[in-house]
């Protein structure tokens, strides 16, 4: 999957140095519910265990070939939200040097298309911390609506004690 600027592709173990470079930033992970990476080995392990699952892609900048973030979906069984089997939860993060450039929006649009057209999901869900309104704006730009609901996500490593706003996008 790609746009003019990015490619979504599976993560590779050799992506670990780039992942560590960006995922060790203390401003990135906690906004998405995970702690900053502490070592290259930790980043390599995340690629092996978390990012190797179905529905997780590296966001690669075409200009450099470097992974600068991650985008994907979680099936109902892995979602932070209580959703049905024909629905999924989407998620994404982008390295701080690339914030505000529309890259997250491009990546999420690719994920939305894939989830509806390839996977056949009926509803996509997303959530974001109130202190990260930019994440909510990304979802709005991709057609998601604010449900007016807030919930807790007890399985997050960081932020399980903070509410999230819940967004929804129905297949047309």
Coordinates of N, CA and C in Angstrom, one line a residue:
X1 N 0.9 -1.2 0.0 CA 0.0 0.0 0.0 C 0.9 1.2 0.0
X2 N 0.5 2.2 -0.8 CA 1.4 3.4 -0.9 C 0.6 4.6 -1.4
X3 N 1.3 5.8 -1.1 CA 0.8 7.1 -1.6 C 2.0 7.7 -2.3
X4 N 2.0 8.9 -2.7 CA 3.1 9.5 -3.3 C 4.3 9.6 -2.3
X5 N 4.0 9.7 -1.0 CA 5.1 10.0 -0.1 C 5.5 8.8 0.8
X6 N 4.5 7.8 1.0 CA 4.8 6.8 1.9 C 4.5 5.4 1.4
X7 N 5.0 4.4 2.0 CA 4.7 3.0 1.7 C 4.4 2.3 3.0
X8 N 3.4 1.5 3.1 CA 3.1 0.7 4.2 C 3.6 -0.7 3.9
X9 N 4.5 -1.2 4.7 CA 5.0 -2.6 4.4 C 5.2 -3.3 5.7
X10 N 5.4 -4.6 5.7 CA 5.7 -5.3 6.9 C 7.0 -4.8 7.6
X11 N 7.0 -4.9 8.9 CA 8.2 -4.6 9.6 C 9.3 -5.7 9.4
X12 N 10.5 -5.3 9.4 CA 11.7 -6.2 9.2 C 12.6 -6.0 10.4
X13 N 13.2 -7.1 10.8 CA 14.1 -7.0 12.0 C 15.2 -5.9 11.8
X14 N 15.6 -5.7 10.5 CA 16.6 -4.7 10.2 C 16.1 -3.3 10.4
X15 N 14.8 -3.1 10.6 CA 14.2 -1.8 10.9 C 14.4 -1.4 12.4
X16 N 15.0 -2.3 13.2 CA 15.1 -2.0 14.6 C 15.9 -0.7 14.9
X17 N 17.0 -0.4 14.3 CA 17.7 0.9 14.6 C 16.8 2.1 14.3
X18 N 16.1 2.1 13.2 CA 15.2 3.3 12.9 C 14.0 3.3 14.0
X19 N 13.5 2.1 14.3 CA 12.4 2.1 15.3 C 12.9 2.6 16.6
X20 N 14.1 2.2 17.0 CA 14.6 2.7 18.3 C 14.9 4.2 18.3
X21 N 15.4 4.7 17.2 CA 15.7 6.1 17.0 C 14.4 6.9 17.3
X22 N 13.3 6.5 16.8 CA 12.0 7.3 17.0 C 11.2 6.8 18.2
X23 N 11.2 5.5 18.5 CA 10.3 5.1 19.6 C 11.0 5.3 20.9
X24 N 12.2 5.7 21.0 CA 12.8 6.1 22.3 C 12.5 7.5 22.7
X25 N 11.9 8.3 21.8 CA 11.5 9.7 22.1 C 10.4 9.6 23.1
X26 N 10.6 10.3 24.3 CA 9.6 10.3 25.3 C 8.3 11.0 25.0
X27 N 8.3 11.7 23.9 CA 7.1 12.4 23.5 C 6.2 11.5 22.6
X28 N 6.7 10.4 22.1 CA 6.0 9.6 21.1 C 5.1 8.5 21.7
X29 N 5.7 7.5 22.3 CA 5.0 6.4 22.9 C 3.9 6.7 23.8
X30 N 4.1 7.5 24.8 CA 3.0 7.7 25.8 C 1.8 8.3 25.2
X31 N 1.9 9.1 24.1 CA 0.7 9.6 23.4 C -0.1 8.5 22.7
X32 N 0.5 7.3 22.5 CA -0.1 6.2 21.9 C -0.4 5.0 22.8
X33 N 0.0 5.2 24.1 CA -0.2 4.1 25.1 C 0.9 3.2 25.4
X34 N 2.1 3.5 25.0 CA 3.2 2.6 25.3 C 4.4 3.4 25.7
X35 N 5.3 2.8 26.5 CA 6.5 3.5 27.1 C 7.6 3.7 26.0
X36 N 8.4 4.7 26.1 CA 9.5 4.9 25.2 C 10.4 3.6 25.2
X37 N 11.0 3.3 24.1 CA 11.9 2.1 24.0 C 13.2 2.5 24.7
X38 N 13.7 1.5 25.5 CA 14.9 1.8 26.2 C 16.2 1.2 25.6
X39 N 16.0 0.3 24.6 CA 17.2 -0.2 23.9 C 16.9 -0.7 22.5
X40 N 17.9 -0.9 21.8 CA 17.8 -1.5 20.4 C 17.2 -2.9 20.5
X41 N 17.6 -3.6 21.5 CA 17.1 -5.0 21.7 C 15.6 -5.0 21.9
X42 N 15.1 -4.0 22.7 CA 13.7 -3.9 23.0 C 13.0 -3.6 21.7
X43 N 13.5 -2.7 20.9 CA 12.8 -2.4 19.6 C 12.8 -3.6 18.7
X44 N 13.9 -4.4 18.7 CA 13.9 -5.6 17.9 C 12.9 -6.6 18.4
X45 N 12.7 -6.7 19.7 CA 11.7 -7.6 20.3 C 10.3 -7.1 19.9
X46 N 10.0 -5.8 19.9 CA 8.7 -5.3 19.6 C 8.4 -5.7 18.1
X47 N 9.4 -5.5 17.2 CA 9.2 -5.9 15.8 C 8.8 -7.4 15.8
X48 N 9.5 -8.3 16.5 CA 9.3 -9.7 16.5 C 7.9 -10.1 17.1
X49 N 7.5 -9.4 18.1 CA 6.3 -9.9 18.9 C 5.1 -9.1 18.6
X50 N 5.2 -7.8 18.5 CA 4.0 -6.9 18.4 C 3.8 -6.6 16.9
X51 N 4.8 -6.1 16.2 CA 4.6 -5.6 14.9 C 4.6 -6.7 13.8
X52 N 4.9 -7.9 14.2 CA 4.9 -9.0 13.2 C 3.5 -9.6 13.0
X53 N 2.5 -9.2 13.8 CA 1.1 -9.7 13.7 C 0.4 -9.2 12.5
X54 N -0.7 -9.8 12.2 CA -1.5 -9.4 11.1 C -2.0 -8.0 11.3
X55 N -2.0 -7.2 10.3 CA -2.5 -5.8 10.3 C -1.6 -4.7 10.9
X56 N -0.3 -5.0 11.0 CA 0.7 -4.0 11.4 C 1.7 -3.7 10.3
X57 N 1.8 -2.4 10.0 CA 2.8 -2.1 8.9 C 3.7 -0.9 9.4
X58 N 4.9 -1.0 8.9 CA 5.8 0.1 9.0 C 5.4 1.2 8.0
X59 N 5.4 2.5 8.5 CA 5.2 3.6 7.6 C 6.5 4.1 7.2
X60 N 6.8 3.9 5.9 CA 8.1 4.1 5.3 C 8.1 5.3 4.4
X61 N 9.0 6.3 4.7 CA 9.1 7.5 3.9 C 9.8 7.1 2.6
X62 N 9.1 7.3 1.4 CA 9.7 6.9 0.1 C 11.0 7.6 -0.1
X63 N 11.0 8.9 0.3 CA 12.2 9.7 0.0 C 13.5 9.1 0.6
X64 N 13.4 8.5 1.7 CA 14.6 8.0 2.4 C 14.6 6.4 2.6
X65 N 13.4 5.8 2.4 CA 13.4 4.4 2.7 C 13.3 4.0 4.1
X66 N 13.3 5.0 5.0 CA 13.3 4.7 6.4 C 11.9 4.6 7.1
X67 N 11.7 3.6 7.9 CA 10.5 3.6 8.7 C 10.4 4.7 9.7
X68 N 9.3 5.5 9.6 CA 9.1 6.6 10.5 C 7.9 6.5 11.4
X69 N 7.3 5.3 11.4 CA 6.1 5.1 12.2 C 5.5 3.8 12.0
X70 N 4.3 3.6 12.5 CA 3.6 2.4 12.4 C 2.1 2.7 12.2
X71 N 1.4 1.9 11.5 CA -0.1 2.0 11.3 C -0.6 0.6 11.1
X72 N -1.9 0.5 11.6 CA -2.5 -0.8 11.4 C -3.8 -0.9 12.1
X73 N -4.3 -2.2 12.3 CA -5.6 -2.4 12.9 C -5.4 -3.6 13.9
X74 N -6.3 -3.6 14.8 CA -6.4 -4.7 15.8 C -7.8 -5.4 15.6
X75 N -7.9 -6.7 15.4 CA -9.2 -7.4 15.4 C -9.9 -7.3 16.7
X76 N -11.1 -7.6 16.8 CA -11.9 -7.5 18.0 C -11.2 -8.1 19.2
X77 N -10.6 -9.3 18.9 CA -10.0 -10.1 20.0 C -8.9 -9.4 20.7
X78 N -8.2 -8.4 20.0 CA -7.1 -7.7 20.5 C -7.4 -6.2 20.8
X79 N -8.6 -5.8 20.5 CA -8.9 -4.4 20.6 C -9.0 -3.9 22.1
X80 N -8.7 -2.6 22.3 CA -8.9 -2.0 23.6 C -10.3 -1.7 23.9
X81 N -11.2 -1.8 22.9 CA -12.6 -1.5 23.0 C -13.4 -2.8 22.9
X82 N -14.6 -2.8 23.4 CA -15.5 -4.0 23.3 C -16.2 -3.8 22.0
X83 N -15.8 -4.6 20.9 CA -16.4 -4.5 19.6 C -16.7 -5.9 19.1
X84 N -17.5 -5.9 18.1 CA -17.9 -7.2 17.5 C -16.8 -7.7 16.5
X85 N -17.0 -9.0 16.1 CA -16.0 -9.6 15.3 C -15.9 -9.0 13.9
X86 N -16.9 -8.4 13.4 CA -16.8 -7.8 12.1 C -16.4 -6.3 12.1
X87 N -15.7 -5.9 13.2 CA -15.2 -4.6 13.4 C -13.8 -4.7 13.9
X88 N -13.1 -3.5 13.8 CA -11.7 -3.5 14.2 C -11.4 -2.1 14.8
X89 N -10.2 -2.1 15.5 CA -9.7 -0.8 16.0 C -8.5 -0.4 15.2
X90 N -8.4 0.8 14.8 CA -7.2 1.3 14.1 C -6.3 2.0 15.0
X91 N -5.0 2.1 14.6 CA -4.0 2.8 15.4 C -2.9 3.2 14.5
X92 N -2.1 4.2 15.0 CA -1.0 4.7 14.3 C -0.1 5.6 15.2
X93 N 1.1 5.7 14.8 CA 2.0 6.7 15.4 C 3.1 7.1 14.3
X94 N 3.5 8.3 14.4 CA 4.5 8.8 13.5 C 5.6 9.5 14.4
X95 N 6.9 9.4 13.9 CA 8.0 10.0 14.6 C 7.8 11.5 14.7
X96 N 8.2 12.1 15.8 CA 8.1 13.5 16.0 C 8.6 14.4 14.9
X97 N 9.7 14.2 14.3 CA 10.1 15.1 13.2 C 9.1 15.2 12.0
X98 N 8.2 14.2 12.0 CA 7.2 14.2 10.8 C 5.8 14.6 11.3
X99 N 5.6 15.1 12.5 CA 4.3 15.5 13.0 C 3.9 16.7 12.2
X100 N 2.6 16.9 11.9 CA 2.1 18.0 11.3 C 2.3 18.1 9.8
X101 N 2.7 17.0 9.2 CA 2.9 17.0 7.7 C 1.9 16.2 6.9
X102 N 0.8 15.7 7.6 CA -0.2 14.9 7.0 C 0.1 13.5 6.7
X103 N 1.3 13.0 7.2 CA 1.7 11.6 6.9 C 0.8 10.6 7.7
X104 N 0.4 10.9 8.9 CA -0.5 10.0 9.6 C -1.8 9.9 8.9
X105 N -2.3 11.0 8.4 CA -3.6 11.0 7.7 C -3.5 10.1 6.4
X106 N -2.4 10.2 5.7 CA -2.2 9.4 4.5 C -2.1 7.9 4.9
X107 N -1.4 7.6 6.0 CA -1.3 6.2 6.4 C -2.7 5.7 6.9
X108 N -3.4 6.5 7.6 CA -4.7 6.0 8.1 C -5.7 5.8 6.9
X109 N -5.6 6.7 5.9 CA -6.5 6.5 4.8 C -6.2 5.1 4.1
X110 N -4.9 4.8 4.0 CA -4.6 3.5 3.4 C -5.2 2.3 4.3
X111 N -5.1 2.5 5.6 CA -5.6 1.5 6.5 C -7.1 1.4 6.4
X112 N -7.8 2.5 6.3 CA -9.2 2.5 6.2 C -9.6 1.8 4.9
X113 N -9.0 2.1 3.8 CA -9.3 1.4 2.6 C -9.1 -0.1 2.7
X114 N -8.0 -0.5 3.2 CA -7.7 -1.9 3.4 C -8.7 -2.6 4.3
X115 N -9.0 -2.0 5.4 CA -9.9 -2.6 6.3 C -11.3 -2.8 5.8
X116 N -11.8 -1.8 5.0 CA -13.1 -2.0 4.4 C -13.1 -2.8 3.1
X117 N -12.2 -2.6 2.2 CA -12.2 -3.3 0.9 C -11.6 -4.7 1.0
X118 N -10.5 -4.8 1.7 CA -9.8 -6.1 1.7 C -10.3 -7.1 2.8
X119 N -10.5 -6.5 4.0 CA -10.9 -7.3 5.2 C -12.4 -7.4 5.4
X120 N -13.2 -6.4 4.8 CA -14.6 -6.4 4.9 C -15.2 -6.1 6.3
X121 N -14.4 -5.3 7.1 CA -15.0 -4.9 8.3 C -16.1 -3.9 8.1
X122 N -17.1 -3.9 9.0 CA -18.3 -3.1 8.9 C -18.1 -1.7 9.6
X123 N -17.3 -1.7 10.7 CA -17.1 -0.5 11.4 C -15.6 -0.5 11.9
X124 N -15.0 0.7 11.8 CA -13.6 0.9 12.3 C -13.8 1.9 13.5
X125 N -13.0 1.5 14.6 CA -13.0 2.3 15.8 C -11.6 2.9 16.0
X126 N -11.5 4.0 16.7 CA -10.2 4.5 17.1 C -10.4 5.3 18.4
X127 N -9.3 5.5 19.1 CA -9.4 6.3 20.3 C -8.1 7.1 20.5
X128 N -8.3 8.1 21.3 CA -7.1 9.0 21.5 C -7.2 9.7 22.9
X129 N -6.1 10.0 23.4 CA -6.0 10.7 24.7 C -6.4 12.1 24.5
X130 N -7.2 12.7 25.4 CA -7.6 14.1 25.2 C -6.4 15.1 25.1
X131 N -5.3 14.8 25.7 CA -4.1 15.6 25.6 C -3.4 15.5 24.3
X132 N -3.9 14.6 23.4 CA -3.3 14.4 22.0 C -4.4 14.7 21.0
X133 N -5.0 15.9 20.9 CA -6.1 16.2 20.0 C -5.7 16.0 18.5
X134 N -4.4 16.1 18.2 CA -3.9 15.9 16.8 C -4.3 14.5 16.3
X135 N -4.3 13.5 17.2 CA -4.7 12.2 16.8 C -6.1 12.1 16.4
X136 N -7.0 12.8 17.2 CA -8.4 12.9 16.9 C -8.6 13.6 15.5
X137 N -7.8 14.7 15.3 CA -8.0 15.4 14.0 C -7.6 14.5 12.8
X138 N -6.6 13.6 13.0 CA -6.2 12.7 11.9 C -7.5 11.8 11.6
X139 N -8.1 11.3 12.6 CA -9.3 10.4 12.4 C -10.4 11.2 11.7
X140 N -10.6 12.4 12.2 CA -11.7 13.3 11.6 C -11.4 13.5 10.1
X141 N -10.2 13.8 9.7 CA -9.8 14.0 8.3 C -10.1 12.7 7.5
X142 N -10.1 11.6 8.1 CA -10.3 10.3 7.4 C -11.8 9.8 7.5
X143 N -12.7 10.7 8.0 CA -14.1 10.4 8.0 C -14.6 9.9 9.3
X144 N -13.8 9.7 10.4 CA -14.3 9.2 11.6 C -15.1 10.3 12.3
X145 N -16.1 9.9 13.1 CA -16.9 10.8 13.9 C -16.7 10.5 15.4
X146 N -16.7 11.6 16.1 CA -16.6 11.5 17.6 C -17.9 10.9 18.1
X147 N -17.8 9.8 18.9 CA -19.0 9.1 19.4 C -19.5 9.8 20.6
X148 N -18.8 10.7 21.2 CA -19.1 11.4 22.5 C -18.8 10.5 23.7
X149 N -18.3 9.3 23.4 CA -18.0 8.4 24.5 C -16.5 8.5 24.9
X150 N -16.3 8.3 26.2 CA -14.9 8.1 26.7 C -14.9 6.8 27.4
X151 N -13.7 6.2 27.4 CA -13.6 4.9 28.1 C -12.2 4.8 28.6
X152 N -11.9 3.8 29.4 CA -10.6 3.5 29.8 C -10.1 2.3 29.0
X153 N -8.8 2.2 28.8 CA -8.1 1.1 28.1 C -7.2 0.4 29.1
X154 N -7.6 -0.5 29.9 CA -6.8 -1.1 31.0 C -5.6 -1.9 30.5
X155 N -5.6 -2.3 29.2 CA -4.5 -3.1 28.7 C -3.4 -2.3 28.1
X156 N -3.5 -0.9 28.1 CA -2.4 -0.1 27.7 C -1.2 -0.1 28.7
X157 N 0.0 -0.1 28.2 CA 1.2 0.0 29.1 C 1.3 1.3 29.7
X158 N 1.0 2.4 29.0 CA 1.0 3.8 29.5 C -0.4 4.4 29.2
X159 N -1.0 4.9 30.3 CA -2.2 5.6 30.1 C -3.5 4.8 30.4
X160 N -3.3 3.6 31.0 CA -4.4 2.8 31.3 C -5.3 3.5 32.4
X161 N -4.7 4.5 33.1 CA -5.5 5.2 34.1 C -6.1 6.5 33.6
X162 N -6.0 6.7 32.3 CA -6.5 7.9 31.7 C -7.6 7.6 30.7
X163 N -8.6 8.4 30.6 CA -9.7 8.2 29.6 C -9.2 8.5 28.2
X164 N -9.9 7.8 27.2 CA -9.7 8.1 25.8 C -11.0 8.5 25.2
X165 N -10.9 9.3 24.2 CA -12.1 9.6 23.4 C -12.3 8.6 22.3
X166 N -13.5 8.1 22.1 CA -13.8 7.1 21.1 C -14.3 7.6 19.8
X167 N -13.7 7.2 18.7 CA -14.2 7.7 17.3 C -14.6 6.4 16.6
X168 N -15.5 6.7 15.5 CA -16.1 5.6 14.8 C -16.2 6.0 13.3
X169 N -16.0 5.0 12.4 CA -16.2 5.1 11.0 C -17.0 3.9 10.5
X170 N -18.2 4.1 9.9 CA -19.0 3.0 9.4 C -18.7 2.9 7.9
X171 N -18.7 1.6 7.4 CA -18.5 1.4 6.0 C -19.8 1.9 5.3
X172 N -19.6 2.6 4.2 CA -20.7 3.2 3.5 C -21.3 2.2 2.6

